[in-house]
mmCIF file of C-alpha atoms in Angstrom:
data_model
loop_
_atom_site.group_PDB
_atom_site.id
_atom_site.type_symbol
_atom_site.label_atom_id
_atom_site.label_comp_id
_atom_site.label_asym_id
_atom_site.label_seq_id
_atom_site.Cartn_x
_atom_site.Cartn_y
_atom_site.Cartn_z
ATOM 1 C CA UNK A 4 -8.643 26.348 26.619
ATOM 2 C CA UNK A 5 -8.314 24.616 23.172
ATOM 3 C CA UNK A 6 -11.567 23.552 21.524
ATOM 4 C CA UNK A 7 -12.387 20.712 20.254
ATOM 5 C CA UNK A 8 -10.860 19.816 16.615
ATOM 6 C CA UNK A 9 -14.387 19.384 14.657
ATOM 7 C CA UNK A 10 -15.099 23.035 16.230
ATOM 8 C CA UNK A 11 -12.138 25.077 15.137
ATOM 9 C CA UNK A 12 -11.469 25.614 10.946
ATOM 10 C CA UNK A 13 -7.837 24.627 9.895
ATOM 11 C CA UNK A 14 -7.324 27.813 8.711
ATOM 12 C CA UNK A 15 -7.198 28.778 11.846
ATOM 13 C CA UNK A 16 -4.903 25.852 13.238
ATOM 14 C CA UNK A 17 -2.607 27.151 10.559
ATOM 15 C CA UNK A 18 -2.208 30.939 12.261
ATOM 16 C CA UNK A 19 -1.863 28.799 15.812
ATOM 17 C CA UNK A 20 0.218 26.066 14.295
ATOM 18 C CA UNK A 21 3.771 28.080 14.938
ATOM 19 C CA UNK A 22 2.671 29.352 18.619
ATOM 20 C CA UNK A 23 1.312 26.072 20.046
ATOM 21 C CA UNK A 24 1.520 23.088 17.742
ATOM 22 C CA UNK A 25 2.033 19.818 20.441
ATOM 23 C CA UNK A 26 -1.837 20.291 21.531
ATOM 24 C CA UNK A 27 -3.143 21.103 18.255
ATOM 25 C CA UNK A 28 -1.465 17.979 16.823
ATOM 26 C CA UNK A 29 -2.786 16.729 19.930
ATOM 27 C CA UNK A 30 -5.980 17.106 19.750
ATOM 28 C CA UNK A 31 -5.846 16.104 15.952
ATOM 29 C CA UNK A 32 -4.103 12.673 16.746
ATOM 30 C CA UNK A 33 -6.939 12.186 19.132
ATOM 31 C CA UNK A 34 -10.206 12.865 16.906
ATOM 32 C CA UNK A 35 -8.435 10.261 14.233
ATOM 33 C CA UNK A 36 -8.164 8.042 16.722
ATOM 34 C CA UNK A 37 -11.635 8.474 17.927
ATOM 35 C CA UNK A 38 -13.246 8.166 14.193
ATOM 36 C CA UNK A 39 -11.456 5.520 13.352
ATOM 37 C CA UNK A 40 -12.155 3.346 16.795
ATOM 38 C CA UNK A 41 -15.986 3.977 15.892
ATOM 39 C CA UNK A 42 -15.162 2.755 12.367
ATOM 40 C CA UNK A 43 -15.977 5.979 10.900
ATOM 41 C CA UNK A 44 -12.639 5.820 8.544
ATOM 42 C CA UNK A 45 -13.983 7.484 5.786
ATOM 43 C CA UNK A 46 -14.266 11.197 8.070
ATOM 44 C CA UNK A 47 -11.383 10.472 9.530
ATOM 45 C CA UNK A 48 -9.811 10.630 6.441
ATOM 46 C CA UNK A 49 -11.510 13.341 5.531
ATOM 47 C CA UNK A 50 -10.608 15.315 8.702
ATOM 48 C CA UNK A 51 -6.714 14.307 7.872
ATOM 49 C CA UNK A 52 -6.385 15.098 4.775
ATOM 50 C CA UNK A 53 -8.322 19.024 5.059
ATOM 51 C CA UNK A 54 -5.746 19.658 7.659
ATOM 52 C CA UNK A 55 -2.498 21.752 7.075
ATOM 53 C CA UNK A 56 0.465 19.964 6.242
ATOM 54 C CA UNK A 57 2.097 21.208 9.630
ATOM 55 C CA UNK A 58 -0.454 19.024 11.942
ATOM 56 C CA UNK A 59 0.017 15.981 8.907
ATOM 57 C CA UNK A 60 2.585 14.588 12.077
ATOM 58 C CA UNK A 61 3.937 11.216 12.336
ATOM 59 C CA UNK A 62 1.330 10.310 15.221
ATOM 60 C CA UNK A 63 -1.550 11.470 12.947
ATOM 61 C CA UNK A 64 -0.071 8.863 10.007
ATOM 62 C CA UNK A 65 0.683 6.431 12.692
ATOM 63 C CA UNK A 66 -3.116 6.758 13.713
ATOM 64 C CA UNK A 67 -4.107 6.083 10.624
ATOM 65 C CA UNK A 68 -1.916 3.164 9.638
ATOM 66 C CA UNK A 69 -3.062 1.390 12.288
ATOM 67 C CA UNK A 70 -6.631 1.869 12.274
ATOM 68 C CA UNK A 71 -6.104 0.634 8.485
ATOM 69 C CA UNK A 72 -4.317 -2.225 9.485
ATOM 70 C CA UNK A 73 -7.236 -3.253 12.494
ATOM 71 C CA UNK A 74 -9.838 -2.803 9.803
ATOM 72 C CA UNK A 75 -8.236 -4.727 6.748
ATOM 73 C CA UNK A 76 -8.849 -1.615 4.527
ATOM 74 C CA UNK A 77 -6.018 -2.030 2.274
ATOM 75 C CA UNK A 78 -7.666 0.644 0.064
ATOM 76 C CA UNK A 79 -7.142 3.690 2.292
ATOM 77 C CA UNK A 80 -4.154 2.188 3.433
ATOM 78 C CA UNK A 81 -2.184 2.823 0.239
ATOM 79 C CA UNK A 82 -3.717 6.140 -0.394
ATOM 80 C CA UNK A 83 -2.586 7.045 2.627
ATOM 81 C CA UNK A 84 0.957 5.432 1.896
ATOM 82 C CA UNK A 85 1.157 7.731 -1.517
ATOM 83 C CA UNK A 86 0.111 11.096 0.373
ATOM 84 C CA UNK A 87 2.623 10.424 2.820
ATOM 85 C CA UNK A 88 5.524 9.838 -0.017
ATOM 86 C CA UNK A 89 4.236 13.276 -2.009
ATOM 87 C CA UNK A 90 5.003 15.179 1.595
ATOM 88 C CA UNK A 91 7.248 18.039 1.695
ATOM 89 C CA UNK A 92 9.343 15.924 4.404
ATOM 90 C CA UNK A 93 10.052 12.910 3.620
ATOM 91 C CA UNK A 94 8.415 10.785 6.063
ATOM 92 C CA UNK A 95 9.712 7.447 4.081
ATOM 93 C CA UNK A 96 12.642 7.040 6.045
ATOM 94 C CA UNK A 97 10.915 7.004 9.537
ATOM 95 C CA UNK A 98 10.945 4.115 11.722
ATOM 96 C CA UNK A 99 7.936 4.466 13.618
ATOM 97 C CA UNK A 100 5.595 4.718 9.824
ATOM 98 C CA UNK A 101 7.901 2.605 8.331
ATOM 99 C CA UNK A 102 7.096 0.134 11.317
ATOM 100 C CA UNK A 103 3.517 1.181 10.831
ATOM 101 C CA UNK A 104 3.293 -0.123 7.142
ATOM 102 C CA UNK A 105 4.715 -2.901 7.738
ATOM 103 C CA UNK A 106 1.838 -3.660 10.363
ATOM 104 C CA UNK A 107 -0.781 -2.647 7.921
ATOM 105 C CA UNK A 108 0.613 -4.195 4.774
ATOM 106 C CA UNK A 109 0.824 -7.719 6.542
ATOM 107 C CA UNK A 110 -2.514 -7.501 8.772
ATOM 108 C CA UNK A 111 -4.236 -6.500 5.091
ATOM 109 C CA UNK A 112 -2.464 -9.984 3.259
ATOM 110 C CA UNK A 113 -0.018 -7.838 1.019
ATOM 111 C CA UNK A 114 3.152 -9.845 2.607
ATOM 112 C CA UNK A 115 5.209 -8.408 -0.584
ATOM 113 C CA UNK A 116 4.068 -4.724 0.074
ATOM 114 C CA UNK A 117 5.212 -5.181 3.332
ATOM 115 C CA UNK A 118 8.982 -7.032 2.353
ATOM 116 C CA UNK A 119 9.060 -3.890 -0.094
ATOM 117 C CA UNK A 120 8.585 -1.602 2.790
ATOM 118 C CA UNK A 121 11.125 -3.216 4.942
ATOM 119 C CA UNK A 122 13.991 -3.843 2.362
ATOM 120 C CA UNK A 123 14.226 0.000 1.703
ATOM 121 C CA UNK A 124 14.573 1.134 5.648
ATOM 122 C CA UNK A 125 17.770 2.387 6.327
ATOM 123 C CA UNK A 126 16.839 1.327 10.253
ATOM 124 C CA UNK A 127 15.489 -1.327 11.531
ATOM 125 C CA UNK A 128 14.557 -2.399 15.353
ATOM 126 C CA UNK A 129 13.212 -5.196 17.111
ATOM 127 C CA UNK A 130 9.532 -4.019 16.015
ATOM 128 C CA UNK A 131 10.516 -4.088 12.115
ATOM 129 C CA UNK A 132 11.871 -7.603 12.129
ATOM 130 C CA UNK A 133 9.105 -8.936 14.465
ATOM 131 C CA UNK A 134 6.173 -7.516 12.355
ATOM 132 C CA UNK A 135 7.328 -8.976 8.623
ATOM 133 C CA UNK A 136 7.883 -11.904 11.018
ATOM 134 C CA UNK A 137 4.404 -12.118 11.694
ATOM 135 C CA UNK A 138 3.254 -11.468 8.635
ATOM 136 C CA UNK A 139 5.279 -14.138 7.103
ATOM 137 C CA UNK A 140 3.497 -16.568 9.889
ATOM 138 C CA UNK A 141 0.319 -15.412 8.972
ATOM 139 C CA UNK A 142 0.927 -16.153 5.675
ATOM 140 C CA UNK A 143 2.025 -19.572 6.062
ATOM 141 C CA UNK A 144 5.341 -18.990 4.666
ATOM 142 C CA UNK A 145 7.679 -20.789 6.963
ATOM 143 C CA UNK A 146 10.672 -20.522 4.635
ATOM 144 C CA UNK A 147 10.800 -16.905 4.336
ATOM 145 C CA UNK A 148 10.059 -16.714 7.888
ATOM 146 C CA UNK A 149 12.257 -18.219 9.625
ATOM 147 C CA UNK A 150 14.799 -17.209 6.954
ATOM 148 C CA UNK A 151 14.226 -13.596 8.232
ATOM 149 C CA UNK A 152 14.147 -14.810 12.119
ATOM 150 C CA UNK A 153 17.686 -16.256 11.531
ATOM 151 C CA UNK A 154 18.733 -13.177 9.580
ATOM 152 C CA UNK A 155 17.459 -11.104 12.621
ATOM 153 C CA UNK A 156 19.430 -12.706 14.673
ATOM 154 C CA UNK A 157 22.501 -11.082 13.483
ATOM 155 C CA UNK A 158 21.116 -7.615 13.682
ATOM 156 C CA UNK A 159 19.487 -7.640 17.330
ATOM 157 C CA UNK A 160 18.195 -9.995 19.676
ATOM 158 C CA UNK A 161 14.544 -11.341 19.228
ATOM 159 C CA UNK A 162 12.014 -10.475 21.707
ATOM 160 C CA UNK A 163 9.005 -13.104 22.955
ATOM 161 C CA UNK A 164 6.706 -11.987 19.793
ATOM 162 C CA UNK A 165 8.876 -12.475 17.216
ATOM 163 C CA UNK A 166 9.603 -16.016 19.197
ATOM 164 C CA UNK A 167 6.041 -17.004 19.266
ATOM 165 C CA UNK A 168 5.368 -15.779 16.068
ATOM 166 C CA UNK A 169 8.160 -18.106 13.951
ATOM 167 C CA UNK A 170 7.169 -20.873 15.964
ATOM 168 C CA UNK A 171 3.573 -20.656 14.562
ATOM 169 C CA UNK A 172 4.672 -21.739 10.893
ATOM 170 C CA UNK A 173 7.934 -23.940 11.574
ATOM 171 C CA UNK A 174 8.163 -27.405 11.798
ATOM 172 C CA UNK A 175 9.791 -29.563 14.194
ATOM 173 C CA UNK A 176 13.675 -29.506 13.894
ATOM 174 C CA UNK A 177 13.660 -25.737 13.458
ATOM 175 C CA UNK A 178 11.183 -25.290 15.988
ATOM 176 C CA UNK A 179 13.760 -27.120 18.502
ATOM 177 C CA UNK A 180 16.212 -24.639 17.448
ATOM 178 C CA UNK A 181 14.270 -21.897 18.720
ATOM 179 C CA UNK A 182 13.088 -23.271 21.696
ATOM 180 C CA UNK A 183 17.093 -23.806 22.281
ATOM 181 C CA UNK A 184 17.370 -20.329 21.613
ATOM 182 C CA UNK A 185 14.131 -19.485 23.834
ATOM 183 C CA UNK A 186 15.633 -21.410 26.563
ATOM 184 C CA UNK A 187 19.066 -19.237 26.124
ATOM 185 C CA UNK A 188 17.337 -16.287 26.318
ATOM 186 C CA UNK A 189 14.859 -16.369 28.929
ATOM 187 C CA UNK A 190 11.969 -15.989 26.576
ATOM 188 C CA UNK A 191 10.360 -19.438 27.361
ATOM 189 C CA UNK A 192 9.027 -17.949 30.434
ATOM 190 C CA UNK A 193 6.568 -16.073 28.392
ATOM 191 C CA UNK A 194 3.324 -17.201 28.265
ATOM 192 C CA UNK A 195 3.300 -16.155 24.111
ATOM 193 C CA UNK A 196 6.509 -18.708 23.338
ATOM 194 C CA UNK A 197 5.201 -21.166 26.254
ATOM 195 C CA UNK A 198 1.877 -21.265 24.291
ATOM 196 C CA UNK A 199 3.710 -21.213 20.737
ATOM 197 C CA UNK A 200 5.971 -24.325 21.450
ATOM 198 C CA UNK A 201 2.828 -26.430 22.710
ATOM 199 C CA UNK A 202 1.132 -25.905 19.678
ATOM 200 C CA UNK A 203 4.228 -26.695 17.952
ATOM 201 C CA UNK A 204 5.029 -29.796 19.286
ATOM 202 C CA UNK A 205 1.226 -30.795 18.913
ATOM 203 C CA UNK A 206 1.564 -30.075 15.572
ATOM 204 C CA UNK A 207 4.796 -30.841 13.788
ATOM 205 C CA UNK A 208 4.371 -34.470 14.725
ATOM 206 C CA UNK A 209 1.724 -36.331 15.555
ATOM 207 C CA UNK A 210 3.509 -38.920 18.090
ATOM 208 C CA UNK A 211 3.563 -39.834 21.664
ATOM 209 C CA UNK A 212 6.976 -37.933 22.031
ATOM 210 C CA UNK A 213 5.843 -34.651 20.701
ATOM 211 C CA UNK A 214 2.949 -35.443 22.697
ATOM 212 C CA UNK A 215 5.181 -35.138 26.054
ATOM 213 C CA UNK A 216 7.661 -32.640 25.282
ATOM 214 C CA UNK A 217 4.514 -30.237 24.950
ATOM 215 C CA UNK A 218 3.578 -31.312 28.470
ATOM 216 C CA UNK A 219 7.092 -31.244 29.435
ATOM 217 C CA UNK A 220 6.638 -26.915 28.033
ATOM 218 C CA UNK A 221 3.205 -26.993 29.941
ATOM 219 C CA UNK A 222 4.198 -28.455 33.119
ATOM 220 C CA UNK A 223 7.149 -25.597 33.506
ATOM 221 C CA UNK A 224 5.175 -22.810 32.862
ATOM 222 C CA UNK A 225 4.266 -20.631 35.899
ATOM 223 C CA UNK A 226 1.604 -18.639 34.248
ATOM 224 C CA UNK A 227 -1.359 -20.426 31.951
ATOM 225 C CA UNK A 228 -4.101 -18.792 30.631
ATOM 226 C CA UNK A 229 -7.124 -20.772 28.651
ATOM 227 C CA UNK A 230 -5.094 -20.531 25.260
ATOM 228 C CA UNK A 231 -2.378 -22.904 27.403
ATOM 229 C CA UNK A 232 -4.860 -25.279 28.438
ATOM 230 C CA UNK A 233 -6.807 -25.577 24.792
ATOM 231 C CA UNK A 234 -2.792 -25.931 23.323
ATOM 232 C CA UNK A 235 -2.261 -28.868 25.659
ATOM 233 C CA UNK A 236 -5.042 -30.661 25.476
ATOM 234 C CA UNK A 237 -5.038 -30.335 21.224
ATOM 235 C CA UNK A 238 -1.111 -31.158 21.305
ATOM 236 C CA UNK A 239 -2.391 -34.389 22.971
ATOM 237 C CA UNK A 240 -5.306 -35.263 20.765
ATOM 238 C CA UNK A 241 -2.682 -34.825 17.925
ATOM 239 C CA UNK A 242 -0.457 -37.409 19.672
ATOM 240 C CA UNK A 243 -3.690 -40.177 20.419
ATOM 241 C CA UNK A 244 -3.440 -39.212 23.675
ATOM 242 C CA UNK A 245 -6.750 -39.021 24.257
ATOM 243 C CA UNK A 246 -6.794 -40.303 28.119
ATOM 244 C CA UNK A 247 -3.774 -37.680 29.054
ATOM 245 C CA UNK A 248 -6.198 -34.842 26.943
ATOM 246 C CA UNK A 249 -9.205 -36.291 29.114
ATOM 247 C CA UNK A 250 -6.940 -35.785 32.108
ATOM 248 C CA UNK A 251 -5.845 -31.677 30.882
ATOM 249 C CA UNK A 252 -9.548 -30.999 30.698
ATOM 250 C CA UNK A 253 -11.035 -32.625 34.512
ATOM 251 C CA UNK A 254 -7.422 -30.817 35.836
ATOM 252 C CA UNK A 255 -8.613 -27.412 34.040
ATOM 253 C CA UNK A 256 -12.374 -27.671 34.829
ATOM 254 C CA UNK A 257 -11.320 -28.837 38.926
ATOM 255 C CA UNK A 258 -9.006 -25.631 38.832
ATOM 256 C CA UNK A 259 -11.577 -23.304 37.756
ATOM 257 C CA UNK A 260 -10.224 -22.843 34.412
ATOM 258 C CA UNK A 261 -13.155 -21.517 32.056
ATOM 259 C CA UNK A 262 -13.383 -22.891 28.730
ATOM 260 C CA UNK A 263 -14.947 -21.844 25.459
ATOM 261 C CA UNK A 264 -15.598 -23.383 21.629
ATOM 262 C CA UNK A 265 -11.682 -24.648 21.239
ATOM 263 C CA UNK A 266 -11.772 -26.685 24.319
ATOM 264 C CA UNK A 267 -14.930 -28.420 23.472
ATOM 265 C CA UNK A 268 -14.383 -29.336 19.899
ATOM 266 C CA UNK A 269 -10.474 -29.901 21.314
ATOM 267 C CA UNK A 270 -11.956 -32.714 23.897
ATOM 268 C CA UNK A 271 -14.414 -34.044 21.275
ATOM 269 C CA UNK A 272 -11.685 -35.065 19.012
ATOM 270 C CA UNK A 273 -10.122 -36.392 21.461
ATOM 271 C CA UNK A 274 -12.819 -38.722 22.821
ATOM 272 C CA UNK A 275 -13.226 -39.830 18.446
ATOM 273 C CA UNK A 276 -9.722 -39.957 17.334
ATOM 274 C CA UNK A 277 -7.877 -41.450 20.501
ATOM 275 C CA UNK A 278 -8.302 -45.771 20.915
ATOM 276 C CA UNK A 279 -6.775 -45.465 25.055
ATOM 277 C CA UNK A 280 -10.163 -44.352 26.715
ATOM 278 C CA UNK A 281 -13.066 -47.049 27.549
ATOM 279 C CA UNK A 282 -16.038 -46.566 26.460
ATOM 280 C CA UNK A 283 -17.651 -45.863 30.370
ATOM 281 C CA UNK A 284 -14.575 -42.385 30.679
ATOM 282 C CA UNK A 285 -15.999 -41.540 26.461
ATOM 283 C CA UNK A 286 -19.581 -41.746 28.102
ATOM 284 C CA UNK A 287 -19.093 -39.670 31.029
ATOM 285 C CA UNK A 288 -16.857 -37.357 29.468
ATOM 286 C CA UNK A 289 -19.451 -37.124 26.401
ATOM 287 C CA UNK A 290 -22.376 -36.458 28.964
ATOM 288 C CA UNK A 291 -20.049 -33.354 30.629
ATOM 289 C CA UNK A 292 -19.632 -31.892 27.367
ATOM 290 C CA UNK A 293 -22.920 -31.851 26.615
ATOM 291 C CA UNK A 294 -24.238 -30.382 29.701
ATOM 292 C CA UNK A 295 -21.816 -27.865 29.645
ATOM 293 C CA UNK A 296 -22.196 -26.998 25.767
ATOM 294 C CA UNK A 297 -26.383 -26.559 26.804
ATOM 295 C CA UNK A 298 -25.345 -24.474 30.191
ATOM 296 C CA UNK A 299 -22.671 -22.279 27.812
ATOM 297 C CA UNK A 300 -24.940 -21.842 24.752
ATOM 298 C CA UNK A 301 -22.515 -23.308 22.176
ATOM 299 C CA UNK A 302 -24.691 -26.525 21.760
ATOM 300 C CA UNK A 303 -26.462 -24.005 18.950
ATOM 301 C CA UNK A 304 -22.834 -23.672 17.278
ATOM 302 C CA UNK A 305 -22.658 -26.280 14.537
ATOM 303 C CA UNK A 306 -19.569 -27.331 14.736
ATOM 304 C CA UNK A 307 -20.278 -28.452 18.796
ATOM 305 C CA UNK A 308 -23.307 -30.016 18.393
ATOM 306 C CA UNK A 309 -21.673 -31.675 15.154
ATOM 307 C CA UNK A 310 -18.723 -32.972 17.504
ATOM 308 C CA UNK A 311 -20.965 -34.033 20.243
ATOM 309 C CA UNK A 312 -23.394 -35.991 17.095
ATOM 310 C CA UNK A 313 -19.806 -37.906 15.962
ATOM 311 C CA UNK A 314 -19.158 -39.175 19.564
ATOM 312 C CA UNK A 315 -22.673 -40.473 20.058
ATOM 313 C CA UNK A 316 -23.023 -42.058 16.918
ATOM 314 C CA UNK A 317 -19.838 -43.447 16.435
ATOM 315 C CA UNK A 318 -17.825 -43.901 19.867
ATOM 316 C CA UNK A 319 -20.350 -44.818 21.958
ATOM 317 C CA UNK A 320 -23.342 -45.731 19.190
ATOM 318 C CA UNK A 321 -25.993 -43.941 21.463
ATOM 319 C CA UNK A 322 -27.834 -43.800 17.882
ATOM 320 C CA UNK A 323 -31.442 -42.356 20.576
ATOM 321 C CA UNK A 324 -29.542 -39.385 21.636
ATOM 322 C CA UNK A 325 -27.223 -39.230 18.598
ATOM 323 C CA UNK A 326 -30.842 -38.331 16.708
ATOM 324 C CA UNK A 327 -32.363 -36.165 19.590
ATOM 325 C CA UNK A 328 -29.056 -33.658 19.570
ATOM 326 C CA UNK A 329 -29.654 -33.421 15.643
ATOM 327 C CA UNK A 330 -33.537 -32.735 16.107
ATOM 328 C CA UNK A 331 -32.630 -29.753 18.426
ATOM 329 C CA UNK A 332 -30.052 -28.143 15.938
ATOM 330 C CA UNK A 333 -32.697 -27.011 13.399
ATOM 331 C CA UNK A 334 -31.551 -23.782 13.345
ATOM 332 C CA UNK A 335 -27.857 -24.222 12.758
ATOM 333 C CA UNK A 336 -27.806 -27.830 10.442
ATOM 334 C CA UNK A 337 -25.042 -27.254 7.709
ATOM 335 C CA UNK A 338 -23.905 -29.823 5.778
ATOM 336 C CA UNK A 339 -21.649 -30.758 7.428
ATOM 337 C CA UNK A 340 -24.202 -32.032 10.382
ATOM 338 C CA UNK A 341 -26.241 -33.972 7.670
ATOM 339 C CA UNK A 342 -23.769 -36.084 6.506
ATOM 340 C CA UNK A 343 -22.381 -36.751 9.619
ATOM 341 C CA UNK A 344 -25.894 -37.786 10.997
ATOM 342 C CA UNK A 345 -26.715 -39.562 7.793
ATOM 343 C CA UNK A 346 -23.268 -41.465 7.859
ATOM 344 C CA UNK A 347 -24.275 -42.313 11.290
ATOM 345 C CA UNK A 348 -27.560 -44.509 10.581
ATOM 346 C CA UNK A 349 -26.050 -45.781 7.162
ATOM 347 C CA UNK A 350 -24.978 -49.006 9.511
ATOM 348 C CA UNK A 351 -27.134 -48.678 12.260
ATOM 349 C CA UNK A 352 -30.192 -47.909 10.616
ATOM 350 C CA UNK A 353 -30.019 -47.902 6.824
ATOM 351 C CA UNK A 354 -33.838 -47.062 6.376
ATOM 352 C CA UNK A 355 -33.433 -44.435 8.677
ATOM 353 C CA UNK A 356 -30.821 -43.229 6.872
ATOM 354 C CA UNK A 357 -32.166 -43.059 3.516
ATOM 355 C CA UNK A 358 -35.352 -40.726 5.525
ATOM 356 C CA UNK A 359 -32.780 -38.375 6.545
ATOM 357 C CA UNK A 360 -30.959 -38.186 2.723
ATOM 358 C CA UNK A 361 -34.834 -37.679 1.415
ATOM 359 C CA UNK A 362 -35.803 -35.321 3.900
ATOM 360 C CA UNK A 363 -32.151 -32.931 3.091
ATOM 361 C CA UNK A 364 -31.699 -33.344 -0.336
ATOM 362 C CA UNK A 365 -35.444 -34.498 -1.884
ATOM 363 C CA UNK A 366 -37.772 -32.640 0.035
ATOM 364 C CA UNK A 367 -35.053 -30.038 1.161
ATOM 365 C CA UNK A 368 -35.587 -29.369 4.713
#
């Protein structure tokens, strides 16, 4: 029976290295993993680099990489990087690190580290493009992104990530290409691209149409989950559809759809922004959001109870309650909340207004 790693001295996993190495490395791979799930990278490191170059595998890098990459910790990522390049073998040219660094680079916002990485591969896959993909997404950089995805393209076919992913940053002509090419390939039947194209339609323009060729995405998707619904109802709230993103939230909340912190703030806007609801659907809806913001606990998140202040005040002008939801955020005001609630009573109330300005900024509360 092998013991654990931590019990047995790598001297000795050097003299058992030749006979048995798979569970040593095994075992290794596993203890990194362990340290570095508990966030304990600084032993795992340790642990790595005091063992012999023969258990130094590609899974124990790998381990490493990632964990690196989950924890944003750049710094032991590139330490790790040069160790790995001063090997005896030259683990450079491996796909599954090189895949690995590319991963880490991106997820730790060094895009050009990670473009460095890739440019020197002598192989690529699916994985490779998809990641700098990402990254490039991530980034913001729509040019170089979908640059690469069309690049890709001619080198293998792209799989539902890198889909979603280009679709994040792209605006709306070249997002209609790739839907086209979604559509060709089957992928729009994943919930990542059927998700992706929502949000891009909400986004790229903020019209009616766009407003329906998300729903048009929304209604043909078999499988939703609560990222779906919070796409839908935003990609209508970005059109001034604020009756149809009414209607996505009483469809989600009668299907048993949960919802969290999005879909509030999401329906909020909506009830603000959009001029096609009365003022009796704002009120109701207003009074449902509320309840369930107190039931759920995020009436104590700013930003919600914020929201909810804006529609009192200034859709429905409920100026009573609009004041008794800002008494009861005391311990999460920003300000944010008390310019919004002093913006508020500037018409209604002026006087009132001017006690709230000397009571934030005078006497500091």
């Amino acid at each position: 029976m092998i013991a654990s790693v931590s019990q047995i001295s790598f001297g000795s996993l050097k003299r058992f290295t030749s006979a048995s190495p798979s569970p040593l490395n095994h075992e290794l791979v596993e203890r990194l993993r362990r340290l570095a799930s508990s966030g304990d990278l600084i032993r795992a490191f340790s642990l790595f680099y005091s063992a012999p170059l023969e258990l130094q595998s590609n899974q124990a890098y790998g381990a490493l990489f990632q964990a690196c990459a989950e924890q944003r910790n750049l710094r032991h990522g590139i330490t790790l990087h040069h160790h790995m390049l001063s090997h005896p073998c030259s683990y450079s040219q491996d796909l599954f690190l090189a895949n690995h660094l590319i991963t880490m680079y991106t997820k730790c916002g060094k895009i050009s580290y990670a473009r460095k990485v890739f440019d020197e591969m002598t192989e690529r896959n699916v994985v490779s493009w998809t990641s700098l993909i990402t990254g490039y997404a991530k980034a913001g950089n729509e040019r170089e992104g979908f640059s690469l995805f069309s690049a890709m393209l001619s080198h293998c076919l792209p799989n539902e990530f890198a889909v979603s992913s280009v679709l994040t940053s792209c605006r709306y002509e070249a997002g209609k290409q790739v839907h086209g090419l979604a559509l060709k390939l089957g992928l729009h039947c994943s919930i990542y691209v059927g998700n992706a194209l929502i949000s891009m339609y909400g986004r790229c323009r903020l019209d009616v149409v766009a407003g329906y060729e998300a729903w048009t995405v929304f209604q043909a998707m078999k499988f939703k989950n609560l990222v779906t619904w919070n796409s839908m109802i935003a990609a209508f709230q970005c059109s001034n559809l604020g009756k149809q993103a009414v209607g996505v939230f009483k469809r989600m909340r009668s299907d048993g759809v949960g919802f969290d912190r999005a879909t509030l703030l999401n329906v909020c806007s909506s009830l603000y922004k959009s001029s096609d609801l009365v003022p009796d659907e704002v009120s109701k809806c207003c009074l449902q959001l509320h309840c369930l913001s107190v039931k759920s606990g995020f009436v104590t998140q700013t930003e919600v109870a914020t929201a909810l202040v804006k529609v009192y005040s200034e859709v429905l002008g409920e100026f009573g309650e609009c004041y008794k939801l800002f008494t009861e955020m005391s311990h999460c005001r920003d300000i944010v909340a008390w310019t919004g609630i002093i913006t508020a009573f500037a018409v209604y109330d002026p006087e009132m207004a001017i006690h709230l300005f000397v009571a934030k900024f005078i006497w500091k509360i």
